[in-house]
Short mmCIF file of C-alpha atoms in Angstrom, two decimals:
data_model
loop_
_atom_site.label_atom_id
_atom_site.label_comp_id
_atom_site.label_asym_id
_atom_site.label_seq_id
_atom_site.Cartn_x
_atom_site.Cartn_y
_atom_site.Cartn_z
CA UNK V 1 -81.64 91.96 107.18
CA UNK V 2 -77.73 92.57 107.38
CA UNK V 3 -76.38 94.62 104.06
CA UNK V 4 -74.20 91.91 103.49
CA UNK V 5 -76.91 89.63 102.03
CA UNK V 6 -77.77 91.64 99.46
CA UNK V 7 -74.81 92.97 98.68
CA UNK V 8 -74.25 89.78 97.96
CA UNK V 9 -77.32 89.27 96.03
CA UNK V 10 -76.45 91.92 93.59
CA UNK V 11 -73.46 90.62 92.74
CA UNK V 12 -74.51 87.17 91.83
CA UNK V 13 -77.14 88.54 89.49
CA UNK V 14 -74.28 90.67 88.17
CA UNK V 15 -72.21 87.76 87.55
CA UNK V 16 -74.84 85.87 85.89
CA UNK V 17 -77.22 88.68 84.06
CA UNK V 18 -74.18 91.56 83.82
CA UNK V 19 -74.14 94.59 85.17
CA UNK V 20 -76.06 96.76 82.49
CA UNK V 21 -79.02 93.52 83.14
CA UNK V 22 -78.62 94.70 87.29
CA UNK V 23 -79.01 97.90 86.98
CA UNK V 24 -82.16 97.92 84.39
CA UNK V 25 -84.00 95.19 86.94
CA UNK V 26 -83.29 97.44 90.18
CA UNK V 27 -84.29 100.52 88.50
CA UNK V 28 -87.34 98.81 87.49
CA UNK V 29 -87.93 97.06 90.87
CA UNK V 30 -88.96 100.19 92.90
CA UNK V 31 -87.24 99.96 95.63
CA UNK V 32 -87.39 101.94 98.85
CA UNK V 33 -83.92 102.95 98.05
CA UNK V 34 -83.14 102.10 94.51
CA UNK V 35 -81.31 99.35 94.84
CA UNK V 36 -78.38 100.81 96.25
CA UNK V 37 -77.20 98.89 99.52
CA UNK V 38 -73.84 98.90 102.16
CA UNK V 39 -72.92 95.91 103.78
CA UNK V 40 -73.10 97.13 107.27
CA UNK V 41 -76.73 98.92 106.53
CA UNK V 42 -80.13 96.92 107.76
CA UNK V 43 -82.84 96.50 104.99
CA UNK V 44 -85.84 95.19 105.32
CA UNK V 45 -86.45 91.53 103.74
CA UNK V 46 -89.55 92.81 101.46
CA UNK V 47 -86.57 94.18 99.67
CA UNK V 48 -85.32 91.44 99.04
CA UNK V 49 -87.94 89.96 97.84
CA UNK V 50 -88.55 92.45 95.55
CA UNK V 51 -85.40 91.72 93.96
CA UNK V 52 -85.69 88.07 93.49
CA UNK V 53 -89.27 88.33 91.61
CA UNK V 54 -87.99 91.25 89.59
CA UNK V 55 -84.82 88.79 88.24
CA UNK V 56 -87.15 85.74 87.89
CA UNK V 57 -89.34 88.26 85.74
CA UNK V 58 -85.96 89.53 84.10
CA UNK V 59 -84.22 85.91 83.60
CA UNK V 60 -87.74 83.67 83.37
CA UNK V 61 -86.11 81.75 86.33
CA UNK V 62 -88.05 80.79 88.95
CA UNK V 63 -88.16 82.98 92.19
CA UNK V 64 -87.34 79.66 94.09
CA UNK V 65 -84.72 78.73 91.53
CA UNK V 66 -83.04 82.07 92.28
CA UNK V 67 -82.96 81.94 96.28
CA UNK V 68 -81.51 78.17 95.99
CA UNK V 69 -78.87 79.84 93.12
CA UNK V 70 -78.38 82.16 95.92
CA UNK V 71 -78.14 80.02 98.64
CA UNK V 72 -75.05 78.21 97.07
CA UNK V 73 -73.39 81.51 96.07
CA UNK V 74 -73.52 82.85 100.23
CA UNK V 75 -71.91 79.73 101.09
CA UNK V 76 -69.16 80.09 98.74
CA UNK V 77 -69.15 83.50 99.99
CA UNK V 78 -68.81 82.04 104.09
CA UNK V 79 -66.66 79.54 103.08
CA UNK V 80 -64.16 82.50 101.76
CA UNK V 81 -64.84 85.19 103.97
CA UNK V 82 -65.21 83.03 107.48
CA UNK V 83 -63.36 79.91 107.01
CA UNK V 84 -63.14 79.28 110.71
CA UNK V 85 -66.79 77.77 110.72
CA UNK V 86 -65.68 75.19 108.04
CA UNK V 87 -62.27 74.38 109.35
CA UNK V 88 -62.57 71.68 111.58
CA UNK V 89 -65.79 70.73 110.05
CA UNK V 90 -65.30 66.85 108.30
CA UNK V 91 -69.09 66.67 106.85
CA UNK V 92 -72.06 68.40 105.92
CA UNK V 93 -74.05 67.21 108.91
CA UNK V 94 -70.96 68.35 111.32
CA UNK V 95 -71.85 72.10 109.87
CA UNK V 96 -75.49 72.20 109.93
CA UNK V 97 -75.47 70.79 113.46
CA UNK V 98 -73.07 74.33 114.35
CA UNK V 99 -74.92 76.81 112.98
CA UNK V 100 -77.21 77.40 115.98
CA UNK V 101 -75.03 77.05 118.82
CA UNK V 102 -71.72 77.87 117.10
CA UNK V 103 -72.12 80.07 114.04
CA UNK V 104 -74.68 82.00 115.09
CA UNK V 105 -73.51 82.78 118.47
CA UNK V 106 -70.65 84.24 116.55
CA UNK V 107 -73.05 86.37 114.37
CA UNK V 108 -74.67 87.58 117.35
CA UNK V 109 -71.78 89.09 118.73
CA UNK V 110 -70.71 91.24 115.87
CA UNK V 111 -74.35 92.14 115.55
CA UNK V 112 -76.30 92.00 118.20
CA UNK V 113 -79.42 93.74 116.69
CA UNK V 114 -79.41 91.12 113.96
CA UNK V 115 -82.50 89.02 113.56
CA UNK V 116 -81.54 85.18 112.70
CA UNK V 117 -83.49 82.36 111.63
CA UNK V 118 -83.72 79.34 113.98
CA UNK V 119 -82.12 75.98 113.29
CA UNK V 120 -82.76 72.68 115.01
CA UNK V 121 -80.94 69.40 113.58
CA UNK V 122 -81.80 65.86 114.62
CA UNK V 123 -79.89 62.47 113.23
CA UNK V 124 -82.79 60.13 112.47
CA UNK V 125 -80.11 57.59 110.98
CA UNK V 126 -76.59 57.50 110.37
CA UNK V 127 -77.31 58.80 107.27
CA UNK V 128 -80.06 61.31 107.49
CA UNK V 129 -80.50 64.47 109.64
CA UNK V 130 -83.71 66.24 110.24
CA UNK V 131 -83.16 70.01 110.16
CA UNK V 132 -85.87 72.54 111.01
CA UNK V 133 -85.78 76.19 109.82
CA UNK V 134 -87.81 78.50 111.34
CA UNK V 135 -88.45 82.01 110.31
CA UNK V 136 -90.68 84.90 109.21
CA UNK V 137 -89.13 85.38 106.31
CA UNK V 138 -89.93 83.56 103.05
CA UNK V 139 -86.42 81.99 102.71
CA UNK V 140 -87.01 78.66 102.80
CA UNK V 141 -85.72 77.92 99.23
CA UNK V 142 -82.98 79.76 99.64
CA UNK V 143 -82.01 77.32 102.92
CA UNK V 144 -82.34 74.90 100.75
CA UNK V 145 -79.81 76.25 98.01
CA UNK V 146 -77.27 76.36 101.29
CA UNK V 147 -77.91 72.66 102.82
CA UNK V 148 -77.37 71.85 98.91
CA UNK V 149 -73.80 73.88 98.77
CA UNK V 150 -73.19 72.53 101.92
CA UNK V 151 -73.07 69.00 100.79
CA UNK V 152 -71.06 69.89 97.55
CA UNK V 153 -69.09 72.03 100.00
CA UNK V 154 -67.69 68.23 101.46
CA UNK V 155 -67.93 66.47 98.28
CA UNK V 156 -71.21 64.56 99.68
CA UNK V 157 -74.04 63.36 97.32
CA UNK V 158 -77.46 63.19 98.88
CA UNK V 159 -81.19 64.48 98.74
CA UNK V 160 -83.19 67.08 100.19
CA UNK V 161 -86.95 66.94 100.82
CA UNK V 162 -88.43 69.76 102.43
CA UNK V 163 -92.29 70.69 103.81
CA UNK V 164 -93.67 73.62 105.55
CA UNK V 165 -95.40 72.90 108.61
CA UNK V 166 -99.29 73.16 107.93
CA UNK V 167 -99.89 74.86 111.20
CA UNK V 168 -97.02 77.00 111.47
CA UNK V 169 -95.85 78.36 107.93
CA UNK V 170 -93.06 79.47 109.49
CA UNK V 171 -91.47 76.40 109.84
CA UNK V 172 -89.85 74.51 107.06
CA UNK V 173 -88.33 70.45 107.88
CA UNK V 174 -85.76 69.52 105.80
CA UNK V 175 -85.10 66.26 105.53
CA UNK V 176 -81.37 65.43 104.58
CA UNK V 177 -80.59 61.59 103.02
CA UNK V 178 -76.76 61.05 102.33
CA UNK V 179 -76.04 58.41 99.66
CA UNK V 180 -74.05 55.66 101.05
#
């Protein structure tokens, strides 16, 4: 996984535990490189896992609390840092439907060795989408905590169900209701 992500990581924990409480949970987390991370460095996700379950243990929040939590702080984070992808975006559904075959294409260009999940969106209705996520890693909550920002991101309300697929774990559905 790119640097950026938990470089990212680390500084929402430090904005919601302080910095003393980030640097007693990585030193405690053993990690293959104790916690310290660039930006343009490659780490792998088991890291990152590590550090979720050792701030649930530190904060009693759950490790699926914390990826959603974290999920809504990296979209702030896009939304700053690349606001080109929001820009002539007027809904939620208008951005999840790019992220495949606009965002990521981008992504792949400035880093071409990067591994991405997979995103297919369908409109069932006029309001509902069907999105699928599909990836190795155990990030599904932390999708979630994006399609989530992403709605607040254009002032939408709505819900969010979500299921693994029984045969492929892989594969999470998310299914996206706007309120009328």
């Amino acid at each position: 996984m790119k640097g950026t992500i938990f470089v990212e990581l680390i500084k929402m924990a430090e904005d919601a535990f302080g910095e003393d409480a980030v640097d007693r949970v990585l030193d405690s987390a053993e990690l293959e490189n104790d916690g310290a991370y660039t930006t343009v460095g490659n780490y792998p996700c088991s890291e990152l896992v590590k550090i979720v379950v050792a701030f649930s243990e530190h904060s009693g929040i759950a490790p699926e609390a914390l990826q959603k939590m974290f999920g809504h702080w990296m979209l702030t984070h896009f939304v700053a840092h690349y606001p080109q992808f929001f820009s002539d975006k007027d809904d939620a559904f208008s951005l999840l439907e790019s992220i495949e075959g606009e965002i990521h294409v981008e992504v792949r260009k400035l880093y071409p060795e990067a591994e991405l999940p997979t995103f297919s969106t369908e409109r069932t209705a006029p309001n509902q989408m069907l999105m699928v996520y599909e990836s190795p890693r155990p990030l599904a909550a932390f999708c979630h905590g994006m399609i989530e920002a992403a709605l607040a991101h254009f002032d939408e309300d709505g819900g969010i169900t979500s299921q693994e697929s029984p045969a492929e774990p892989t594969i999470t559905n998310f299914e996206i209701t706007l309120q009328s």
